[in-house]
XYZ file of C-alpha atoms in Angstrom:
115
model
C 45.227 39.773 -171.234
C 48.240 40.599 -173.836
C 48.746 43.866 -175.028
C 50.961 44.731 -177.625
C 52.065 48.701 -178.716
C 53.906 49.190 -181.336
C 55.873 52.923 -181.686
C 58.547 54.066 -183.762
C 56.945 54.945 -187.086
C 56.820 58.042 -189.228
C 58.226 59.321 -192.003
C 61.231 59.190 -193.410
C 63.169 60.045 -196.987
C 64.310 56.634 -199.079
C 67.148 55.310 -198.284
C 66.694 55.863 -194.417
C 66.177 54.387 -191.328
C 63.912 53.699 -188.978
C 63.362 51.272 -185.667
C 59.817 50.149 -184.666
C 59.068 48.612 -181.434
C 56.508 46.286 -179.947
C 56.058 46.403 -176.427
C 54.165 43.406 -175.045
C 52.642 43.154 -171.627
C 52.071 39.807 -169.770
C 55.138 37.339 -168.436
C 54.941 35.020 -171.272
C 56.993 37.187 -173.673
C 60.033 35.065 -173.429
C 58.296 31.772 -175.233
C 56.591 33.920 -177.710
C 57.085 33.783 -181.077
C 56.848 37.520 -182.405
C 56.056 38.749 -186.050
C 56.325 41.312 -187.665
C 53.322 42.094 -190.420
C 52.862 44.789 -192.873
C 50.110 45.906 -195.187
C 49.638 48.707 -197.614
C 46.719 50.369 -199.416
C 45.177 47.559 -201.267
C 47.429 45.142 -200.767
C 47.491 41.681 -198.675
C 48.892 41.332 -195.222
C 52.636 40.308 -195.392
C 54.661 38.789 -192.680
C 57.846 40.329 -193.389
C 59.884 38.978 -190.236
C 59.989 36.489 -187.475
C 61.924 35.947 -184.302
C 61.201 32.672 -181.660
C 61.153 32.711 -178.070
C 65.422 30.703 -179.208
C 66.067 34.100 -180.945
C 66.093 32.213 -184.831
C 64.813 34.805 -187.323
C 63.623 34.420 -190.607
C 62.674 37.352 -193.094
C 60.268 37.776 -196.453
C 62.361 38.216 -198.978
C 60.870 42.126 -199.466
C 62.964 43.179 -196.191
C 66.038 40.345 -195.983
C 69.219 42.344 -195.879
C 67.955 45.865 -195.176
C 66.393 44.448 -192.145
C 66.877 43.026 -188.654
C 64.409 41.836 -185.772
C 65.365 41.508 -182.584
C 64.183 41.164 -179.078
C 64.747 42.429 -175.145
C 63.039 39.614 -173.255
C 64.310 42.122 -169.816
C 61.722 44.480 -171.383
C 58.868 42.441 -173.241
C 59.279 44.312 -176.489
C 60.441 42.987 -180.147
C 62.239 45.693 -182.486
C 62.488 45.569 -186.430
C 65.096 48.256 -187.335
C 64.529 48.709 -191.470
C 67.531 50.335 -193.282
C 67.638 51.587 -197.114
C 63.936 52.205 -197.163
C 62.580 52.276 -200.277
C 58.315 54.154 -201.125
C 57.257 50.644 -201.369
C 58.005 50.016 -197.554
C 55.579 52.486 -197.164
C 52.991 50.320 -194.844
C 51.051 50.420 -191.559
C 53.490 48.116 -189.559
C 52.048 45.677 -187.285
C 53.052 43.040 -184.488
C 51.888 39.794 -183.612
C 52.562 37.281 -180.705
C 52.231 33.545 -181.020
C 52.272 31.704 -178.081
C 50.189 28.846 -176.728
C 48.443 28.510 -180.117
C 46.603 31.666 -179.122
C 47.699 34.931 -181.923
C 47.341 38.234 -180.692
C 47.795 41.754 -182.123
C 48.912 45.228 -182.129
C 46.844 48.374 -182.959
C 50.189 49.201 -185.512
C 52.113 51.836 -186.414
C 52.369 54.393 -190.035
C 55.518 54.080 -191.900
C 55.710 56.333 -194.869
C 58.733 56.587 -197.214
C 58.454 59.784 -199.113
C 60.764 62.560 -200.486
């Protein structure tokens, strides 16, 4: 059984920073493919970044240059740092693993942008 667990959210004043983390149980981490989601009152889902089990990223154009996803495979667990935040980023943040065509979730974590 996968678990994921995201942390790292809160709230923060535009223009800062923040770093959220997925930690994933299970030994298949390394193949995943892990996502980052995010969705606000009312609003879709959005995939806002992606990193496969080679390390190639790709990001929604919403997030691209303020930013980065990355992953320890050493410690099962997929990080999204997010720079410059801006009230709109303001979003329960979720992760998803994709591995063996089976999709599988986290419970998410708050992110509000406020002054």
């Amino acid at each position: 059984q996968v678990q994921l667990v995201e942390s790292g959210g809160g709230m923060v004043q535009p223009g800062g920073s923040l770093r959220l983390s997925c930690a994933a149980s299970g030994t298949i981490f390394s193949i995943a493919t892990m996502d980052w989601y995010r969705q606000a009152p009312g609003k879709q889902r959005e995939l806002i970044a992606t990193i496969t089990g080679d390390g190639s990223t790709n990001y929604a154009d919403s997030v691209k240059g303020r930013s980065t996803i990355s992953r320890d495979n050493a410690e099962n667990t997929v990080y999204l740092q997010m720079n410059s935040l801006k009230p709109e980023d303001t979003a329960v943040y979720c992760c998803r693993m994709v591995v063996f065509a089976s999709h599988y979730w986290g419970q998410g974590t708050q992110v509000t942008v406020s002054s």
